[in-house]
mmCIF file of C-alpha atoms in Angstrom:
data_model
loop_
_atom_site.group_PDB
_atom_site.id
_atom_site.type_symbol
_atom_site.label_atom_id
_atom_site.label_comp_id
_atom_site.label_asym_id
_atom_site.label_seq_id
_atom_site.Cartn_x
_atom_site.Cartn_y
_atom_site.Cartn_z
ATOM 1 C CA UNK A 9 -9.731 34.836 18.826
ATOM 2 C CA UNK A 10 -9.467 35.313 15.024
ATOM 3 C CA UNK A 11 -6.785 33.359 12.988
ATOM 4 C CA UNK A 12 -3.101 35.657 13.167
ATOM 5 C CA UNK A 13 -4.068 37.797 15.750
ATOM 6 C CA UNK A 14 -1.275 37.054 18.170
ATOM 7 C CA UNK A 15 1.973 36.421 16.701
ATOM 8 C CA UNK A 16 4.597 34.953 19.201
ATOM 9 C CA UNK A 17 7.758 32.564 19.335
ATOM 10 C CA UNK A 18 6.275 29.777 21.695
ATOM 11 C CA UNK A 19 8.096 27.077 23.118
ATOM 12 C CA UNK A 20 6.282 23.900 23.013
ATOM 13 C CA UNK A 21 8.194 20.779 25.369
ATOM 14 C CA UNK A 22 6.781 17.386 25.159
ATOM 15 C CA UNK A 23 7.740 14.555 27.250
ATOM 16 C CA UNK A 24 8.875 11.555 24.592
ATOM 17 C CA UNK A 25 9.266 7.662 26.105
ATOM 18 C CA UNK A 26 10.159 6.367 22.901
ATOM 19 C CA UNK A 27 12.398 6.733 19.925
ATOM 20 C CA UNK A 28 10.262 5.992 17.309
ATOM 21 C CA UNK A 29 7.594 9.021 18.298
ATOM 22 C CA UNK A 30 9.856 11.224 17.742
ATOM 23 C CA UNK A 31 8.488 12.126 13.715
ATOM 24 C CA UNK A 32 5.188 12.221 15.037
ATOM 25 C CA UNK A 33 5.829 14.611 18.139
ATOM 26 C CA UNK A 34 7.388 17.134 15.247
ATOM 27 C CA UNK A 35 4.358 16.941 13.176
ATOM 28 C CA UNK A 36 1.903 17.689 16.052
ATOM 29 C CA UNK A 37 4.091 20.794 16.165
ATOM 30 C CA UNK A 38 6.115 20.225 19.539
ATOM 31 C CA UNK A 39 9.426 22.150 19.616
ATOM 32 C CA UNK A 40 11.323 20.682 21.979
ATOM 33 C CA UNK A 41 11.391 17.336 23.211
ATOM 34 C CA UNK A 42 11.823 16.048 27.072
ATOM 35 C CA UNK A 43 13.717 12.487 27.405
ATOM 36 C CA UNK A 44 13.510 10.879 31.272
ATOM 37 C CA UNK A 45 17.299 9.917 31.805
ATOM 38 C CA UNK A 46 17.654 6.482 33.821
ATOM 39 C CA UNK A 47 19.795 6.955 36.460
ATOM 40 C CA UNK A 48 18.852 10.188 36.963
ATOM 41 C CA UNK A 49 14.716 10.841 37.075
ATOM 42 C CA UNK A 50 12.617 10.303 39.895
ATOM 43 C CA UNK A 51 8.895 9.398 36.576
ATOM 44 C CA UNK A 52 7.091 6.395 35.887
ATOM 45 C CA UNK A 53 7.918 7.648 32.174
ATOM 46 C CA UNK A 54 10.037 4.910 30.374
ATOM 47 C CA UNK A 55 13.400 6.204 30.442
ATOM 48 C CA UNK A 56 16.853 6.163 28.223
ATOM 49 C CA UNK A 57 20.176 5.683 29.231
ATOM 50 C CA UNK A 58 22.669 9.033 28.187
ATOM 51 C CA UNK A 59 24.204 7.066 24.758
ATOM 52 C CA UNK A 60 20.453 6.744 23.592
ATOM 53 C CA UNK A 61 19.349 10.335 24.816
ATOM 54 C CA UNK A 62 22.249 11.978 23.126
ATOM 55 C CA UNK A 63 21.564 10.022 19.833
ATOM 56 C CA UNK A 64 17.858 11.160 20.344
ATOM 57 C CA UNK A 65 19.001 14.749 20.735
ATOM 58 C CA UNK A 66 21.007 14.838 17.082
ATOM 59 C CA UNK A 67 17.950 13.367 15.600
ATOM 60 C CA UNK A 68 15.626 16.241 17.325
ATOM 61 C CA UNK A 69 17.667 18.863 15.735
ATOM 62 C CA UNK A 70 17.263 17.504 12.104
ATOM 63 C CA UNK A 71 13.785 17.813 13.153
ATOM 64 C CA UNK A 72 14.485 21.367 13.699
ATOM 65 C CA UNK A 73 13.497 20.522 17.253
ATOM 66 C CA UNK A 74 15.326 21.257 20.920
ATOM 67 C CA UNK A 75 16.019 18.530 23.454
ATOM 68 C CA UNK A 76 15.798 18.636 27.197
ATOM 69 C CA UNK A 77 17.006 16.088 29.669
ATOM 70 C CA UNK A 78 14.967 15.222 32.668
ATOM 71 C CA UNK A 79 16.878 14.764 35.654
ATOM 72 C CA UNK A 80 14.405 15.556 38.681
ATOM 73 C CA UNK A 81 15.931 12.795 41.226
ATOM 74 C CA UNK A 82 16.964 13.307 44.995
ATOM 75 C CA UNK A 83 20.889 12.614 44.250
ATOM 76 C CA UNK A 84 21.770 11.058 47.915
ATOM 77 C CA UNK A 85 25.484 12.488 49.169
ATOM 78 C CA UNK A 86 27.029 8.994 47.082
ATOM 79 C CA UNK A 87 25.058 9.960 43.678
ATOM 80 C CA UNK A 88 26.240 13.208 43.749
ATOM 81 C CA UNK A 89 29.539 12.037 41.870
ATOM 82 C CA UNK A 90 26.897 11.066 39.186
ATOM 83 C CA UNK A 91 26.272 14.822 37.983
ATOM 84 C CA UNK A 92 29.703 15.623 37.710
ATOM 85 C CA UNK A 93 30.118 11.993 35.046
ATOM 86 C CA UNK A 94 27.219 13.464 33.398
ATOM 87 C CA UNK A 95 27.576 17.467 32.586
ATOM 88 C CA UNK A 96 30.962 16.123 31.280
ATOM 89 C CA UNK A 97 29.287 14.024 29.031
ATOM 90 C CA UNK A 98 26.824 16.637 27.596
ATOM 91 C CA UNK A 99 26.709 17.461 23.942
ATOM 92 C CA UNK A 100 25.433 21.110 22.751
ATOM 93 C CA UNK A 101 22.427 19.058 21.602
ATOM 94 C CA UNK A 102 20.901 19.189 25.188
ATOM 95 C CA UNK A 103 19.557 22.300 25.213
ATOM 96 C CA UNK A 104 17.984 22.284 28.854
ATOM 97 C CA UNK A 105 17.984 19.827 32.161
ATOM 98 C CA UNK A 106 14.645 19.505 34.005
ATOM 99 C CA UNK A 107 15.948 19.402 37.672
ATOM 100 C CA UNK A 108 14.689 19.746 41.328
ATOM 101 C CA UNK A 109 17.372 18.746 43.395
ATOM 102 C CA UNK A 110 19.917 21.914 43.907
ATOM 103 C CA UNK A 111 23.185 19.738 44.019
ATOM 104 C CA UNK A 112 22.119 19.642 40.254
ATOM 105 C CA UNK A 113 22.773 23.593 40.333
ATOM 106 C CA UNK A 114 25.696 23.599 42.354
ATOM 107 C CA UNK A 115 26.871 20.932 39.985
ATOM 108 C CA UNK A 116 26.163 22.985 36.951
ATOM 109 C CA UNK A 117 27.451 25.935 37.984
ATOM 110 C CA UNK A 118 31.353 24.052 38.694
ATOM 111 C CA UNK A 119 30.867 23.417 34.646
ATOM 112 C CA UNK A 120 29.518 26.720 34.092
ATOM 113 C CA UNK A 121 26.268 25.210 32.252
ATOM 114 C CA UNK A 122 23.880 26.998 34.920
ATOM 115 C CA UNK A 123 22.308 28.719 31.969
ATOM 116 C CA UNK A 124 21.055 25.094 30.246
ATOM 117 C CA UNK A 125 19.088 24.528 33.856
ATOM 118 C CA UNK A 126 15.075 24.560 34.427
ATOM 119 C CA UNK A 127 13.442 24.205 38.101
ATOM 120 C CA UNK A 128 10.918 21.712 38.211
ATOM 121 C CA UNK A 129 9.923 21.298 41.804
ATOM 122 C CA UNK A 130 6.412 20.085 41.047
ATOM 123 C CA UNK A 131 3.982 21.943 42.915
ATOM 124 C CA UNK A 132 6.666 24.514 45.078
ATOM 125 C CA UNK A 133 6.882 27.079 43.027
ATOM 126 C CA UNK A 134 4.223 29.621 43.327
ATOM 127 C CA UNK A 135 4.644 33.129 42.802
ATOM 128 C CA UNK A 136 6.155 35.408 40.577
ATOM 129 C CA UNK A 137 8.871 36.247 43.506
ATOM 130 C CA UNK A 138 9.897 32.452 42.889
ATOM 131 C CA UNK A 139 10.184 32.914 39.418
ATOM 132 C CA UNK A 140 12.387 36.342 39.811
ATOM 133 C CA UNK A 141 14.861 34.011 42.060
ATOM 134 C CA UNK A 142 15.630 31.667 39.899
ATOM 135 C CA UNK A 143 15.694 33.890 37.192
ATOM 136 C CA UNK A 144 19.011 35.631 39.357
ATOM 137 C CA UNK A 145 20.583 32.448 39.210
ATOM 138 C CA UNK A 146 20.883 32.548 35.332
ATOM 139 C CA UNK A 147 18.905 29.633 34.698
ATOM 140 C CA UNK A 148 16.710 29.258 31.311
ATOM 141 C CA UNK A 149 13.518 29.013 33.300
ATOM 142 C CA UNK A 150 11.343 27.709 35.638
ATOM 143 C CA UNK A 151 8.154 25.625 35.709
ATOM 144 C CA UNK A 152 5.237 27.471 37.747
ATOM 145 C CA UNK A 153 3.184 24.676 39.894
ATOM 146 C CA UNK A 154 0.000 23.336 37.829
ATOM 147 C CA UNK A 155 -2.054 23.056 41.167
ATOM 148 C CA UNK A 156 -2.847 27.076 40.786
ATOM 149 C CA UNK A 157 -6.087 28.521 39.938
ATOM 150 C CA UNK A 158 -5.315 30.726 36.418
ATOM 151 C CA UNK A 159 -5.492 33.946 38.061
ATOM 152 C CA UNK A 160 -2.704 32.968 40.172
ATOM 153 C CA UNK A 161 -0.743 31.110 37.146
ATOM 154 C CA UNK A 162 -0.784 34.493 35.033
ATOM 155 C CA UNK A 163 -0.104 36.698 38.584
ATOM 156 C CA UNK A 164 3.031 34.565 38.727
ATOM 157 C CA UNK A 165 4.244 34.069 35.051
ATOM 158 C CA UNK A 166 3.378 37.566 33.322
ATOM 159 C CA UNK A 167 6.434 39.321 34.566
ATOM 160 C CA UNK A 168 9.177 36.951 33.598
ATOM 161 C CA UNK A 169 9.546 35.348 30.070
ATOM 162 C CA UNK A 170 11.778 32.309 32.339
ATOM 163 C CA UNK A 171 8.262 30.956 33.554
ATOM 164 C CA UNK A 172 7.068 27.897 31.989
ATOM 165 C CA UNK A 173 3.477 26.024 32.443
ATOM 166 C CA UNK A 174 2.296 22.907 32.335
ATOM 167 C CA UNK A 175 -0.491 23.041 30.751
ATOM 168 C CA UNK A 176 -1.399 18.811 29.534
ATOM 169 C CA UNK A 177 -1.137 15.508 31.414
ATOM 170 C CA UNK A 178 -1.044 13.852 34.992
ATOM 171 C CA UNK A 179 -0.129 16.528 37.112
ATOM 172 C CA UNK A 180 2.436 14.825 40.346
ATOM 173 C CA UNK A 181 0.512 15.629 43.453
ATOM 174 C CA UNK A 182 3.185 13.838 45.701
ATOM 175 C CA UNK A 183 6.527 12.198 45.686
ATOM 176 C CA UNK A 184 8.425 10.311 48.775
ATOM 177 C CA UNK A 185 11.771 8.813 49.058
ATOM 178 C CA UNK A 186 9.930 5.766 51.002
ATOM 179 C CA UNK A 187 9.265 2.659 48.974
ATOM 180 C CA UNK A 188 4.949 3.001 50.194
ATOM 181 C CA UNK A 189 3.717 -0.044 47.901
ATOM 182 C CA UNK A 190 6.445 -2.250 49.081
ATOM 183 C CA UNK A 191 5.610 -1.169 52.706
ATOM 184 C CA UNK A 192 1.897 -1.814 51.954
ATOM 185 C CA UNK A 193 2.747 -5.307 50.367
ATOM 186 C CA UNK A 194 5.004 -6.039 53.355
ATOM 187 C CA UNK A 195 2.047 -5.328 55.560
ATOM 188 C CA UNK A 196 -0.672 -7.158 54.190
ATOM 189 C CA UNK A 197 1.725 -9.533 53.114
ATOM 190 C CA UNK A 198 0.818 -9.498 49.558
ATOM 191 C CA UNK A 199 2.428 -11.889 46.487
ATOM 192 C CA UNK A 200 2.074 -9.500 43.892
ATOM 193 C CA UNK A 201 4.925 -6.761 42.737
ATOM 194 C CA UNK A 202 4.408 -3.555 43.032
ATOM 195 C CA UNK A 203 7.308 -1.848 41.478
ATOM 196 C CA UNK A 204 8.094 -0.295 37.805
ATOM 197 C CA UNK A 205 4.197 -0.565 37.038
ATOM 198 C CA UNK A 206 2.715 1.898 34.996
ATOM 199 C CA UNK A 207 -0.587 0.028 35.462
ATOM 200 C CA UNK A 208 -1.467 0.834 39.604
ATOM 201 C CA UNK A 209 -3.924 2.996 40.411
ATOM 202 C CA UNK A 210 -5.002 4.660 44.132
ATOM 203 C CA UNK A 211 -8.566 5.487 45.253
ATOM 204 C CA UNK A 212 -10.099 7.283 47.787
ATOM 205 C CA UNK A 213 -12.898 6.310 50.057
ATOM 206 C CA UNK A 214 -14.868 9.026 49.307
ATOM 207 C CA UNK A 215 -13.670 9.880 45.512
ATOM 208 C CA UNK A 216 -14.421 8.122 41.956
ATOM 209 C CA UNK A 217 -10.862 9.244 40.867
ATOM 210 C CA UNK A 218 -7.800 7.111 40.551
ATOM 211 C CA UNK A 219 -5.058 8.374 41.121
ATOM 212 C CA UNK A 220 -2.212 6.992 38.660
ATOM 213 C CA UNK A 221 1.069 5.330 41.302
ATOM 214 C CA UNK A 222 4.136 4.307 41.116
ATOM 215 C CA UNK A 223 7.153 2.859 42.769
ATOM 216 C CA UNK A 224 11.255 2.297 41.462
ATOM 217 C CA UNK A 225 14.305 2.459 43.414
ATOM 218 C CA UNK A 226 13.824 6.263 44.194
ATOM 219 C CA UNK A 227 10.584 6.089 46.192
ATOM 220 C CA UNK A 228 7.012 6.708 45.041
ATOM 221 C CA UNK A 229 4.955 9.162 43.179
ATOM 222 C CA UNK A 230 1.574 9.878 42.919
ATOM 223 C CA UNK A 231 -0.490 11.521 39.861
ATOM 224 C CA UNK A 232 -3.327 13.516 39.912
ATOM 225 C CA UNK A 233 -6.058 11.315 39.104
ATOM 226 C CA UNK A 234 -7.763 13.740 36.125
ATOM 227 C CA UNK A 235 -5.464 14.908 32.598
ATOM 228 C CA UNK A 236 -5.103 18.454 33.484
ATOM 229 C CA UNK A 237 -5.798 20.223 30.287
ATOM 230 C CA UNK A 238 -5.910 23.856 29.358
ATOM 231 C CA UNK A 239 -7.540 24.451 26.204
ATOM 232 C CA UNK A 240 -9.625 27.142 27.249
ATOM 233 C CA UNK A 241 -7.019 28.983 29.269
ATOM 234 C CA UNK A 242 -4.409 29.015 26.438
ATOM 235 C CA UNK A 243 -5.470 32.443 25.141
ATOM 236 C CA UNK A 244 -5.194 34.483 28.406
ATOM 237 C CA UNK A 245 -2.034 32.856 28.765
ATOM 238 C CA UNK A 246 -1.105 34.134 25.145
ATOM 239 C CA UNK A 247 -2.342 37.394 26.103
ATOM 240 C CA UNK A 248 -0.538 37.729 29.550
ATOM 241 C CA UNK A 249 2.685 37.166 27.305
ATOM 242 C CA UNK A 250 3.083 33.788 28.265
ATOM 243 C CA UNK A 251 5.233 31.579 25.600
ATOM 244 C CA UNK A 252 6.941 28.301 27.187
ATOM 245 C CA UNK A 253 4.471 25.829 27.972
ATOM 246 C CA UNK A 254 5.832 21.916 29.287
ATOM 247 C CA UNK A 255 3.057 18.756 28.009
ATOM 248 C CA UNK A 256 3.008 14.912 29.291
ATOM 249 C CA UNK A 257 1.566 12.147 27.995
ATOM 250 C CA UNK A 258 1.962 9.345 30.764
ATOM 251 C CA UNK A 259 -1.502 7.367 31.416
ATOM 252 C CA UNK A 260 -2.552 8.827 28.097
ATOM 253 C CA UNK A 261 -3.116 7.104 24.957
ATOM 254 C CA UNK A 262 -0.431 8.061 22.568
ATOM 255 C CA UNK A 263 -2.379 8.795 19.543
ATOM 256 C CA UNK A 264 -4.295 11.138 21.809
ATOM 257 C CA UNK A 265 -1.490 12.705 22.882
ATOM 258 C CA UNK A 266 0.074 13.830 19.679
ATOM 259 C CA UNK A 267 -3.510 15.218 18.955
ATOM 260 C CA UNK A 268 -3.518 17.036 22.169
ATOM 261 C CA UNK A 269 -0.159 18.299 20.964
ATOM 262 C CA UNK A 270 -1.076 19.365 17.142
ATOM 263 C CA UNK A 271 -4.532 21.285 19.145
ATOM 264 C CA UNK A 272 -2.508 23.446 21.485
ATOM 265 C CA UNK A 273 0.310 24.191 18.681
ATOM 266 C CA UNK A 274 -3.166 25.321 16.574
ATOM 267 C CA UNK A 275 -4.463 27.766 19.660
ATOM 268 C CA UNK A 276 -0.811 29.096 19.337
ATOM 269 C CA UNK A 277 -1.004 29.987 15.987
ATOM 270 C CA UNK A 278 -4.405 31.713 16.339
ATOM 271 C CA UNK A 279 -7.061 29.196 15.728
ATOM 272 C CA UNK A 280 -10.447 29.145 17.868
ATOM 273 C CA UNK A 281 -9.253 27.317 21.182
ATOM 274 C CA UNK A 282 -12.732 26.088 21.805
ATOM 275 C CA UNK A 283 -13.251 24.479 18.197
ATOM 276 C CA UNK A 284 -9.749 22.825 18.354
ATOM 277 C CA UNK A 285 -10.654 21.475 21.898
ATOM 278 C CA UNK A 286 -14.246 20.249 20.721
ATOM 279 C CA UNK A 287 -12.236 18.308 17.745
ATOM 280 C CA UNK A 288 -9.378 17.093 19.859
ATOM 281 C CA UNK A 289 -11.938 15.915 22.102
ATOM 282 C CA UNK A 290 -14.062 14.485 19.314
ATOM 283 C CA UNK A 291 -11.571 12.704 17.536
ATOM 284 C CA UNK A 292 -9.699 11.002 20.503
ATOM 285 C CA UNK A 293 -12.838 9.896 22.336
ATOM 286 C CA UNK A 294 -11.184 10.872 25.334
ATOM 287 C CA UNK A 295 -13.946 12.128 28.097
ATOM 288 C CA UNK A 296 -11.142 12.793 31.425
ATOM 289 C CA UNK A 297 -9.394 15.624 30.197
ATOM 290 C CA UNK A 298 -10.155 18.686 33.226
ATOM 291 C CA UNK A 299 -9.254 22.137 33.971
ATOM 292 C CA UNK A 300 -7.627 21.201 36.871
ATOM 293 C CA UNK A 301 -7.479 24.134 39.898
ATOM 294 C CA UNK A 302 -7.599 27.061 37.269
ATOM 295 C CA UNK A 303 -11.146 27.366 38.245
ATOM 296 C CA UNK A 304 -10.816 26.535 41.813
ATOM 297 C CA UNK A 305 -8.492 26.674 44.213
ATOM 298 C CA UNK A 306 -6.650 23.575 46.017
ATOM 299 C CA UNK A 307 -7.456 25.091 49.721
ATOM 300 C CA UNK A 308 -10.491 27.115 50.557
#
């Protein structure tokens, strides 16, 4: 694709764990930035508590930048009090909320801020039918599940500007409300501590792969073992009108990350998506970025 050929307003959201990458996340050309809210998301991301989030926000927007909360937990029935304390608390600087749990919505809705909402299930949403749903609930988008091949992405997100894709980083294959390295270290009756580790790792019998894992007081997720990336993709997503696209750097070196950042905002703005991949790939020495299931699909 030749420099200036598509001209578009893009939305670029990049998960931030800390304060102080906030400069560099606006130079590699992110426009919005997602914070992990403790107390409130289910990520082995380090998170903030609201004060810090909300000061984080102000600073975003003299960055020119949006900010999004991330609040993805399962609220139990006693939690649910929680949402009420918080959507009080908001300041116009919180643009969106990642959530997955629908008392968030029904929460929302009581303060009328329905319209500030995104559906991040993960993997469950699917189809463009999806997408239309939540789009009739006047929410500012949805995130289509990263476990698609492409032709199934673009079948899903061409028809509704409200779709957004993740398109960089560990994609979450599962989550479960049960504490499973505690249970395992229980079982085998193991010293060590298994929870709020960002350095645990699962592996297959039969597969080279590990597959990033973690435990806190909401249960236990597990990442996809490869860096989904989607450098080559980008410009039939451009073409299919596709503009929002959601980034993650957990298990990734940061420096790498901000490049992986400044290549897609590049692709956006026209440049040869297999040139910026080949430098971004050069220049971080990072060999286990993959296409993920845009090639293939997850059942045959």
């Amino acid at each position: 694709m030749k420099k200036g050929t598509i001209k578009m307003q893009y939305t670029l959201t990049a998960l931030i764990e800390q304060k102080r990458d906030l400069p560099a996340l606006a130079n590699a050309g992110a426009t919005e930035i997602l914070i992990p809210l403790s107390g409130y998301s289910f990520t082995s991301a380090h998170k903030m508590n609201l004060q810090d989030a909300l000061d984080l926000a102000a600073s975003a927007h003299a960055f020119g930048m949006q900010a999004a909360l991330l609040v993805n937990k399962i609220f139990a029935q006693e939690e649910v009090n929680m949402l009420d304390d918080l959507f009080a608390y908001l300041s116009q600087d919180i643009t969106h909320l990642y959530f997955a749990d629908l008392a968030v919505l029904e929460t929302a809705r009581a303060h009328h801020m329905e319209n500030r909402l995104i559906y991040d299930p993960d993997t469950l949403l699917t189809s463009a039918e999806d997408i239309a749903f939540w789009h009739s609930c006047r929410l500012a988008g949805a995130v289509v599940s990263p476990l698609l091949t492409i032709e199934e992405t673009i079948d899903a997100a061409k028809t509704n500007r409200d779709a957004i894709l993740f398109i960089h980083g560990h994609p979450v294959l599962s989550r479960s409300r049960r504490p499973l390295l505690s249970s395992w270290k229980q079982a085998f009756s193991c010293m060590k501590e298994f929870k709020e580790r960002n350095d645990l790792f699962l592996q297959e019998a039969k597969r080279q792969g590990k597959m990033p894992v973690f435990e806190d007081e909401n249960g236990t997720i597990i990442y996809s073992d490869d860096r989904l990336e989607s450098w080559l993709e980008m410009n039939r997503f451009m073409q299919a009108g596709i503009c929002r696209y959601l980034l993650s750097g957990l298990y990734e070196d940061r420096l790498a990350y901000f490049e992986s950042i400044k290549g897609y905002s590049r692709i956006l703005h026209g440049e040869d998506a297999e040139t910026v991949r080949d430098e971004v790939m050069t220049g971080t020495g990072e060999k286990t970025y993959d296409s993920g299931y845009y090639h293939e699909k997850t059942v045959r």
